[in-house]
PDB file of C-alpha atoms in Angstrom:
ATOM      1  CA  MET A   1      35.064 112.602-128.644  1.00 42.00           C
ATOM      2  CA  GLU A   2      32.708 109.659-128.232  1.00 44.00           C
ATOM      3  CA  GLU A   3      31.929 107.552-131.182  1.00 46.00           C
ATOM      4  CA  ASN A   4      28.720 105.556-131.605  1.00 47.00           C
ATOM      5  CA  GLY A   5      27.767 106.286-128.004  1.00 48.00           C
ATOM      6  CA  SER A   6      30.302 103.815-126.607  1.00 46.00           C
ATOM      7  CA  PRO A   7      32.188 104.716-123.441  1.00 47.00           C
ATOM      8  CA  GLN A   8      35.868 105.329-123.779  1.00 49.00           C
ATOM      9  CA  ARG A   9      38.137 103.004-121.804  1.00 46.00           C
ATOM     10  CA  VAL A  10      40.691 104.852-119.734  1.00 47.00           C
ATOM     11  CA  ARG A  11      43.910 102.913-119.089  1.00 48.00           C
ATOM     12  CA  GLY A  12      46.438 103.912-116.535  1.00 47.00           C
ATOM     13  CA  PRO A  13      50.115 103.656-116.861  1.00 48.00           C
ATOM     14  CA  ASP A  14      50.087 100.023-115.630  1.00 49.00           C
ATOM     15  CA  GLY A  15      47.389  98.894-118.015  1.00 47.00           C
ATOM     16  CA  TYR A  16      44.770  98.560-115.295  1.00 44.00           C
ATOM     17  CA  ASN A  17      41.257  98.404-116.693  1.00 48.00           C
ATOM     18  CA  ARG A  18      39.378 100.919-114.491  1.00 47.00           C
ATOM     19  CA  LEU A  19      36.106 100.454-116.378  1.00 43.00           C
ATOM     20  CA  THR A  20      36.051  96.730-115.647  1.00 47.00           C
ATOM     21  CA  THR A  21      36.616  97.323-111.934  1.00 45.00           C
ATOM     22  CA  MET A  22      33.885  99.895-111.784  1.00 48.00           C
ATOM     23  CA  GLU A  23      31.447  97.612-113.592  1.00 47.00           C
ATOM     24  CA  MET A  24      32.105  94.766-111.067  1.00 46.00           C
ATOM     25  CA  GLU A  25      31.612  97.076-108.128  1.00 48.00           C
ATOM     26  CA  ASP A  26      28.340  98.357-109.567  1.00 50.00           C
ATOM     27  CA  ASN A  27      27.049  94.741-110.228  1.00 50.00           C
ATOM     28  CA  PRO A  28      25.698  93.057-107.016  1.00 50.00           C
ATOM     29  CA  ALA A  29      24.831  89.721-108.791  1.00 49.00           C
ATOM     30  CA  ASN A  30      28.008  87.978-107.628  1.00 49.00           C
ATOM     31  CA  VAL A  31      27.459  88.934-103.981  1.00 47.00           C
ATOM     32  CA  ARG A  32      23.871  87.713-104.039  1.00 51.00           C
ATOM     33  CA  GLY A  33      24.970  84.385-105.614  1.00 56.00           C
ATOM     34  CA  GLU A  34      27.451  83.638-102.822  1.00 57.00           C
ATOM     35  CA  SER A  35      24.857  84.575-100.223  1.00 64.00           C
ATOM     36  CA  ASP A  36      22.304  82.215-101.753  1.00 63.00           C
ATOM     37  CA  ILE A  37      24.820  79.327-101.731  1.00 65.00           C
ATOM     38  CA  ALA A  38      25.659  79.900 -98.081  1.00 63.00           C
ATOM     39  CA  SER A  39      21.977  80.059 -97.195  1.00 69.00           C
ATOM     40  CA  GLU A  40      21.187  76.853 -99.051  1.00 67.00           C
ATOM     41  CA  PHE A  41      24.094  75.025 -97.341  1.00 64.00           C
ATOM     42  CA  THR A  42      22.919  76.184 -93.945  1.00 71.00           C
ATOM     43  CA  GLN A  43      19.381  74.997 -94.700  1.00 68.00           C
ATOM     44  CA  PHE A  44      20.711  71.636 -95.870  1.00 64.00           C
ATOM     45  CA  CYS A  45      22.674  71.168 -92.641  1.00 67.00           C
ATOM     46  CA  TYR A  46      19.618  72.078 -90.613  1.00 64.00           C
ATOM     47  CA  ASP A  47      17.384  69.669 -92.542  1.00 66.00           C
ATOM     48  CA  LEU A  48      19.950  66.885 -92.128  1.00 63.00           C
ATOM     49  CA  HIS A  49      20.126  67.533 -88.395  1.00 64.00           C
ATOM     50  CA  GLN A  50      16.349  67.385 -88.158  1.00 63.00           C
ATOM     51  CA  GLN A  51      16.209  64.105 -90.076  1.00 63.00           C
ATOM     52  CA  LEU A  52      18.822  62.524 -87.797  1.00 61.00           C
ATOM     53  CA  GLU A  53      16.898  63.614 -84.723  1.00 63.00           C
ATOM     54  CA  SER A  54      13.686  62.223 -86.182  1.00 62.00           C
ATOM     55  CA  ALA A  55      15.389  58.884 -86.919  1.00 56.00           C
ATOM     56  CA  CYS A  56      16.615  58.662 -83.325  1.00 57.00           C
ATOM     57  CA  HIS A  57      13.144  59.384 -82.017  1.00 55.00           C
ATOM     58  CA  VAL A  58      11.659  56.706 -84.298  1.00 54.00           C
ATOM     59  CA  ILE A  59      13.833  53.909 -82.665  1.00 58.00           C
ATOM     60  CA  ASP A  60      11.871  52.061 -80.030  1.00 62.00           C
ATOM     61  CA  TRP A  61      14.505  51.843 -77.302  1.00 63.00           C
ATOM     62  CA  ASP A  62      12.192  49.877 -75.004  1.00 69.00           C
ATOM     63  CA  ARG A  63      11.852  47.153 -77.616  1.00 72.00           C
ATOM     64  CA  VAL A  64      15.610  47.108 -78.195  1.00 71.00           C
ATOM     65  CA  PHE A  65      16.187  46.714 -74.445  1.00 74.00           C
ATOM     66  CA  MET A  66      13.601  43.919 -74.123  1.00 79.00           C
ATOM     67  CA  THR A  67      15.088  42.036 -77.102  1.00 80.00           C
ATOM     68  CA  ALA A  68      18.576  42.221 -75.608  1.00 80.00           C
ATOM     69  CA  LEU A  69      17.264  41.071 -72.226  1.00 80.00           C
ATOM     70  CA  ALA A  70      15.444  38.100 -73.804  1.00 79.00           C
ATOM     71  CA  THR A  71      18.574  37.078 -75.751  1.00 83.00           C
ATOM     72  CA  ILE A  72      20.726  37.165 -72.612  1.00 83.00           C
ATOM     73  CA  SER A  73      18.112  35.134 -70.708  1.00 77.00           C
ATOM     74  CA  ILE A  74      18.027  32.429 -73.407  1.00 82.00           C
ATOM     75  CA  VAL A  75      21.841  32.151 -73.391  1.00 77.00           C
ATOM     76  CA  LEU A  76      21.884  31.812 -69.585  1.00 78.00           C
ATOM     77  CA  ILE A  77      19.174  29.130 -69.692  1.00 75.00           C
ATOM     78  CA  ILE A  78      21.145  27.136 -72.292  1.00 71.00           C
ATOM     79  CA  PHE A  79      24.301  27.261 -70.150  1.00 66.00           C
ATOM     80  CA  ALA A  80      22.292  26.297 -67.051  1.00 68.00           C
ATOM     81  CA  PHE A  81      20.809  23.202 -68.735  1.00 60.00           C
ATOM     82  CA  PHE A  82      24.012  22.161 -70.564  1.00 55.00           C
ATOM     83  CA  PRO A  83      25.223  19.809 -67.747  1.00 57.00           C
ATOM     84  CA  TYR A  84      21.789  18.141 -67.738  1.00 50.00           C
ATOM     85  CA  LEU A  85      21.865  17.668 -71.519  1.00 48.00           C
ATOM     86  CA  GLN A  86      25.378  16.265 -71.287  1.00 48.00           C
ATOM     87  CA  THR A  87      24.236  13.827 -68.579  1.00 46.00           C
ATOM     88  CA  GLN A  88      21.348  12.706 -70.781  1.00 45.00           C
ATOM     89  CA  LEU A  89      23.751  12.137 -73.679  1.00 47.00           C
ATOM     90  CA  ILE A  90      25.971   9.985 -71.466  1.00 45.00           C
ATOM     91  CA  ALA A  91      22.922   8.039 -70.291  1.00 45.00           C
ATOM     92  CA  ASP A  92      21.902   7.402 -73.899  1.00 49.00           C
ATOM     93  CA  GLN A  93      25.389   6.159 -74.746  1.00 49.00           C
ATOM     94  CA  GLU A  94      25.377   3.915 -71.671  1.00 48.00           C
ATOM     95  CA  PHE A  95      22.069   2.412 -72.749  1.00 53.00           C
ATOM     96  CA  GLN A  96      23.253   1.803 -76.293  1.00 75.00           C
ATOM     97  CA  HIS A  97      26.616   0.319 -75.280  1.00 80.00           C
ATOM     98  CA  GLN A  98      26.133  -2.498 -72.743  1.00 88.00           C
ATOM     99  CA  PHE A  99      28.952  -4.073 -70.798  1.00 90.00           C
ATOM    100  CA  SER A 100      28.448  -7.017 -68.350  1.00 93.00           C
ATOM    101  CA  LEU A 101      30.697  -9.487 -66.547  1.00 96.00           C
ATOM    102  CA  THR A 102      29.904 -13.107 -67.408  1.00 95.00           C
ATOM    103  CA  SER A 103      32.420 -14.827 -65.157  1.00 96.00           C
ATOM    104  CA  LEU A 104      35.572 -14.293 -63.124  1.00 97.00           C
ATOM    105  CA  THR A 105      37.937 -17.134 -62.180  1.00 97.00           C
ATOM    106  CA  ILE A 106      41.054 -16.781 -60.035  1.00 97.00           C
ATOM    107  CA  SER A 107      43.218 -19.915 -59.832  1.00 96.00           C
ATOM    108  CA  GLU A 108      46.453 -20.744 -57.987  1.00 95.00           C
ATOM    109  CA  PHE A 109      45.415 -18.043 -55.524  1.00 95.00           C
ATOM    110  CA  GLN A 110      47.845 -17.747 -52.621  1.00 93.00           C
ATOM    111  CA  ALA A 111      48.677 -14.922 -50.255  1.00 92.00           C
ATOM    112  CA  THR A 112      51.215 -13.998 -47.592  1.00 90.00           C
ATOM    113  CA  PRO A 113      51.408 -10.799 -45.519  1.00 86.00           C
ATOM    114  CA  GLU A 114      53.726  -9.362 -48.167  1.00 89.00           C
ATOM    115  CA  GLN A 115      52.493 -10.629 -51.540  1.00 92.00           C
ATOM    116  CA  VAL A 116      49.630 -12.188 -53.494  1.00 94.00           C
ATOM    117  CA  THR A 117      49.905 -14.700 -56.328  1.00 95.00           C
ATOM    118  CA  GLY A 118      47.195 -15.700 -58.754  1.00 96.00           C
ATOM    119  CA  LYS A 119      46.072 -16.398 -62.296  1.00 96.00           C
ATOM    120  CA  CYS A 120      42.902 -14.697 -63.614  1.00 97.00           C
ATOM    121  CA  ASP A 121      40.433 -15.407 -66.377  1.00 97.00           C
ATOM    122  CA  ILE A 122      37.717 -12.805 -67.030  1.00 97.00           C
ATOM    123  CA  MET A 123      34.880 -13.047 -69.533  1.00 97.00           C
ATOM    124  CA  PHE A 124      32.765 -10.062 -70.599  1.00 96.00           C
ATOM    125  CA  ASN A 125      29.610  -9.826 -72.695  1.00 95.00           C
ATOM    126  CA  ILE A 126      29.542  -6.585 -74.706  1.00 93.00           C
ATOM    127  CA  SER A 127      26.695  -5.295 -76.913  1.00 92.00           C
ATOM    128  CA  ASN A 128      26.435  -2.370 -79.299  1.00 89.00           C
ATOM    129  CA  LEU A 129      22.807  -1.265 -79.644  1.00 86.00           C
ATOM    130  CA  GLY A 130      23.621   2.175 -81.024  1.00 81.00           C
ATOM    131  CA  GLU A 131      23.779   3.535 -84.550  1.00 80.00           C
ATOM    132  CA  ARG A 132      27.558   3.578 -84.905  1.00 81.00           C
ATOM    133  CA  SER A 133      30.245   0.938 -84.876  1.00 85.00           C
ATOM    134  CA  VAL A 134      32.463   0.947 -81.785  1.00 86.00           C
ATOM    135  CA  TYR A 135      36.202   0.323 -81.476  1.00 88.00           C
ATOM    136  CA  HIS A 136      37.913  -0.149 -78.081  1.00 91.00           C
ATOM    137  CA  GLU A 137      41.630   0.546 -77.809  1.00 90.00           C
ATOM    138  CA  THR A 138      44.474   1.107 -75.312  1.00 90.00           C
ATOM    139  CA  SER A 139      42.439  -0.261 -72.400  1.00 94.00           C
ATOM    140  CA  VAL A 140      43.572  -1.276 -68.915  1.00 96.00           C
ATOM    141  CA  LEU A 141      41.795  -3.713 -66.565  1.00 96.00           C
ATOM    142  CA  SER A 142      42.282  -3.531 -62.770  1.00 96.00           C
ATOM    143  CA  ILE A 143      41.154  -6.206 -60.271  1.00 96.00           C
ATOM    144  CA  PHE A 144      40.432  -5.409 -56.623  1.00 96.00           C
ATOM    145  CA  LEU A 145      39.632  -7.514 -53.574  1.00 95.00           C
ATOM    146  CA  ASP A 146      37.406  -5.135 -51.635  1.00 92.00           C
ATOM    147  CA  HIS A 147      39.473  -1.932 -52.002  1.00 89.00           C
ATOM    148  CA  GLU A 148      42.849  -3.663 -52.278  1.00 92.00           C
ATOM    149  CA  LEU A 149      44.337  -3.447 -55.778  1.00 94.00           C
ATOM    150  CA  LEU A 150      45.768  -6.835 -56.758  1.00 95.00           C
ATOM    151  CA  TRP A 151      46.391  -6.965 -60.529  1.00 95.00           C
ATOM    152  CA  VAL A 152      46.534  -4.554 -63.465  1.00 95.00           C
ATOM    153  CA  THR A 153      46.788  -5.686 -67.084  1.00 95.00           C
ATOM    154  CA  ARG A 154      46.514  -4.285 -70.596  1.00 95.00           C
ATOM    155  CA  THR A 155      43.667  -5.695 -72.688  1.00 94.00           C
ATOM    156  CA  GLY A 156      43.550  -6.257 -76.418  1.00 90.00           C
ATOM    157  CA  ASP A 157      41.769  -3.899 -78.818  1.00 92.00           C
ATOM    158  CA  PHE A 158      38.441  -5.047 -80.212  1.00 91.00           C
ATOM    159  CA  PHE A 159      35.690  -3.928 -82.582  1.00 91.00           C
ATOM    160  CA  ILE A 160      31.889  -4.162 -82.231  1.00 90.00           C
ATOM    161  CA  ASP A 161      29.685  -3.556 -85.248  1.00 89.00           C
ATOM    162  CA  ILE A 162      26.207  -2.011 -85.083  1.00 88.00           C
ATOM    163  CA  GLY A 163      23.733  -4.389 -83.434  1.00 89.00           C
ATOM    164  CA  SER A 164      26.442  -6.939 -82.565  1.00 92.00           C
ATOM    165  CA  ASN A 165      27.156  -8.829 -79.358  1.00 93.00           C
ATOM    166  CA  ILE A 166      30.571 -10.272 -78.534  1.00 94.00           C
ATOM    167  CA  VAL A 167      32.258 -12.263 -75.779  1.00 95.00           C
ATOM    168  CA  PHE A 168      35.499 -10.586 -74.761  1.00 95.00           C
ATOM    169  CA  ASN A 169      38.029 -12.602 -72.753  1.00 96.00           C
ATOM    170  CA  VAL A 170      40.910 -11.208 -70.697  1.00 95.00           C
ATOM    171  CA  SER A 171      43.511 -13.549 -69.200  1.00 95.00           C
ATOM    172  CA  ILE A 172      46.261 -12.765 -66.705  1.00 95.00           C
ATOM    173  CA  ASN A 173      49.032 -15.337 -66.386  1.00 94.00           C
ATOM    174  CA  LYS A 174      50.185 -16.401 -62.955  1.00 93.00           C
ATOM    175  CA  THR A 175      51.472 -13.207 -61.414  1.00 93.00           C
ATOM    176  CA  THR A 176      52.848 -12.261 -58.019  1.00 92.00           C
ATOM    177  CA  VAL A 177      52.262  -8.747 -56.737  1.00 92.00           C
ATOM    178  CA  SER A 178      53.572  -6.997 -53.656  1.00 90.00           C
ATOM    179  CA  VAL A 179      50.918  -5.961 -51.115  1.00 88.00           C
ATOM    180  CA  PRO A 180      52.669  -5.068 -47.822  1.00 85.00           C
ATOM    181  CA  ALA A 181      50.543  -5.312 -44.669  1.00 80.00           C
ATOM    182  CA  SER A 182      47.602  -6.634 -46.674  1.00 86.00           C
ATOM    183  CA  PHE A 183      44.419  -8.069 -45.173  1.00 90.00           C
ATOM    184  CA  VAL A 184      44.162 -10.557 -48.071  1.00 92.00           C
ATOM    185  CA  PRO A 185      45.719 -13.584 -46.285  1.00 92.00           C
ATOM    186  CA  THR A 186      43.260 -13.269 -43.392  1.00 92.00           C
ATOM    187  CA  ALA A 187      40.351 -12.870 -45.828  1.00 93.00           C
ATOM    188  CA  LEU A 188      41.373 -16.059 -47.669  1.00 92.00           C
ATOM    189  CA  VAL A 189      41.572 -18.080 -44.453  1.00 91.00           C
ATOM    190  CA  GLU A 190      38.152 -16.874 -43.305  1.00 91.00           C
ATOM    191  CA  SER A 191      36.577 -17.551 -46.712  1.00 92.00           C
ATOM    192  CA  ARG A 192      37.920 -21.127 -46.844  1.00 90.00           C
ATOM    193  CA  ALA A 193      36.985 -21.930 -43.246  1.00 90.00           C
ATOM    194  CA  MET A 194      33.558 -20.301 -43.148  1.00 90.00           C
ATOM    195  CA  HIS A 195      32.561 -20.579 -46.832  1.00 90.00           C
ATOM    196  CA  LYS A 196      32.258 -16.804 -46.764  1.00 92.00           C
ATOM    197  CA  PRO A 197      32.193 -15.063 -50.175  1.00 94.00           C
ATOM    198  CA  LEU A 198      34.895 -12.589 -51.107  1.00 96.00           C
ATOM    199  CA  HIS A 199      33.877  -9.425 -52.924  1.00 95.00           C
ATOM    200  CA  PHE A 200      35.890  -8.440 -55.980  1.00 96.00           C
ATOM    201  CA  LYS A 201      35.588  -5.413 -58.206  1.00 96.00           C
ATOM    202  CA  LEU A 202      36.852  -4.855 -61.763  1.00 96.00           C
ATOM    203  CA  LYS A 203      37.603  -1.526 -63.410  1.00 96.00           C
ATOM    204  CA  TYR A 204      37.978  -1.230 -67.166  1.00 96.00           C
ATOM    205  CA  ASP A 205      39.543   2.021 -68.378  1.00 95.00           C
ATOM    206  CA  GLY A 206      40.141   2.784 -72.051  1.00 92.00           C
ATOM    207  CA  MET A 207      39.436   4.767 -75.196  1.00 90.00           C
ATOM    208  CA  LEU A 208      36.302   4.388 -77.291  1.00 85.00           C
ATOM    209  CA  ARG A 209      36.091   5.315 -80.969  1.00 83.00           C
ATOM    210  CA  GLN A 210      32.633   5.523 -82.549  1.00 77.00           C
ATOM    211  CA  GLY A 211      32.355   5.283 -86.315  1.00 68.00           C
ATOM    212  CA  LEU A 212      35.127   4.418 -88.734  1.00 60.00           C
ATOM    213  CA  ALA A 213      34.463   7.104 -91.356  1.00 53.00           C
ATOM    214  CA  ALA A 214      36.522  10.266 -90.946  1.00 48.00           C
ATOM    215  CA  TRP A 215      33.553  12.603 -91.311  1.00 50.00           C
ATOM    216  CA  TYR A 216      31.744  11.366 -88.201  1.00 55.00           C
ATOM    217  CA  GLU A 217      34.352   9.570 -86.115  1.00 62.00           C
ATOM    218  CA  GLU A 218      34.228  10.467 -82.410  1.00 71.00           C
ATOM    219  CA  ARG A 219      36.616   9.562 -79.608  1.00 77.00           C
ATOM    220  CA  SER A 220      35.802   9.413 -75.910  1.00 83.00           C
ATOM    221  CA  HIS A 221      37.101   7.945 -72.689  1.00 88.00           C
ATOM    222  CA  ILE A 222      35.174   4.925 -71.414  1.00 90.00           C
ATOM    223  CA  TYR A 223      35.246   3.830 -67.777  1.00 93.00           C
ATOM    224  CA  VAL A 224      33.506   0.595 -66.727  1.00 94.00           C
ATOM    225  CA  VAL A 225      33.058  -0.664 -63.162  1.00 95.00           C
ATOM    226  CA  CYS A 226      31.880  -4.236 -62.514  1.00 95.00           C
ATOM    227  CA  GLY A 227      31.097  -5.168 -58.960  1.00 87.00           C
ATOM    228  CA  TRP A 228      30.694  -6.217 -56.423  1.00 92.00           C
ATOM    229  CA  VAL A 229      31.404  -9.755 -57.698  1.00 95.00           C
ATOM    230  CA  GLU A 230      30.865 -12.484 -55.084  1.00 95.00           C
ATOM    231  CA  MET A 231      33.612 -15.125 -55.281  1.00 95.00           C
ATOM    232  CA  LEU A 232      33.711 -18.515 -53.499  1.00 95.00           C
ATOM    233  CA  PHE A 233      36.417 -21.167 -53.288  1.00 95.00           C
ATOM    234  CA  VAL A 234      35.701 -24.235 -55.417  1.00 95.00           C
ATOM    235  CA  ASP A 235      38.951 -25.861 -54.244  1.00 93.00           C
ATOM    236  CA  GLU A 236      41.914 -24.847 -52.071  1.00 91.00           C
ATOM    237  CA  THR A 237      43.327 -22.310 -54.542  1.00 93.00           C
ATOM    238  CA  THR A 238      40.527 -21.530 -56.994  1.00 96.00           C
ATOM    239  CA  LEU A 239      37.814 -18.846 -56.703  1.00 95.00           C
ATOM    240  CA  LYS A 240      34.875 -18.454 -59.071  1.00 96.00           C
ATOM    241  CA  GLY A 241      32.163 -15.819 -59.375  1.00 95.00           C
ATOM    242  CA  GLY A 242      29.786 -13.961 -61.647  1.00 90.00           C
ATOM    243  CA  PRO A 243      27.797 -12.901 -63.468  1.00 93.00           C
ATOM    244  CA  ALA A 244      27.672  -9.249 -62.396  1.00 92.00           C
ATOM    245  CA  ASN A 245      26.331  -6.004 -63.797  1.00 89.00           C
ATOM    246  CA  CYS A 246      28.619  -3.222 -64.957  1.00 93.00           C
ATOM    247  CA  SER A 247      28.129   0.533 -65.048  1.00 91.00           C
ATOM    248  CA  ILE A 248      29.532   2.679 -67.863  1.00 87.00           C
ATOM    249  CA  ASP A 249      30.695   6.277 -67.897  1.00 77.00           C
ATOM    250  CA  ASN A 250      31.740   8.098 -71.089  1.00 63.00           C
ATOM    251  CA  PHE A 251      33.642  11.356 -70.641  1.00 52.00           C
TER     252      PHE A 251
END
């Protein structure tokens, strides 16, 4: 008998609730809910795909290409003009740091076909017209007669302040050097007999330090060539010459 119009639940031997199963099968709400979720996800994916495509179409690829091309061109131009800019920098340094030969004296100058003997006294005038103090160190001075190397000596270190001018003296004690098969003896005889000048050249090679403060100190190699210096005998063994201009390279 039914009481109060309520359906009677029928349970099987295993306790399975048949009424509950029947009610779920008769109720399509769950199926429609899953279908709606799948449909919404598909629509979302489609909308996202459309937005990505629209974003790609919005990018102006021609402008991107032109910008990249202009950037590459500017970089190439900078690299092409870098040697010129470096040359200008060297020229500015040369102008600011002046180096000239005041006088060159070679005394007790004697030569044989195998060796040359002499004593040298060299005087330089050096100016610093730049904006940094300059310190010269570990420098070597070489003296040539024409292209024949005669003497090489180490020079002392020295300092030049901003706007200063100094006289720098280098002396070489009487020294004998070996010069096998040299033309020097013949050149000396001709110069004495004919009052013909001899042409000497000096090369100064050293390190240059600009600025004494650690935050802007710079080091570079300085190479100075003075010549040709015309030298004449003032007595049997003494030659004198100068002044002469010098050229400077910093590298």
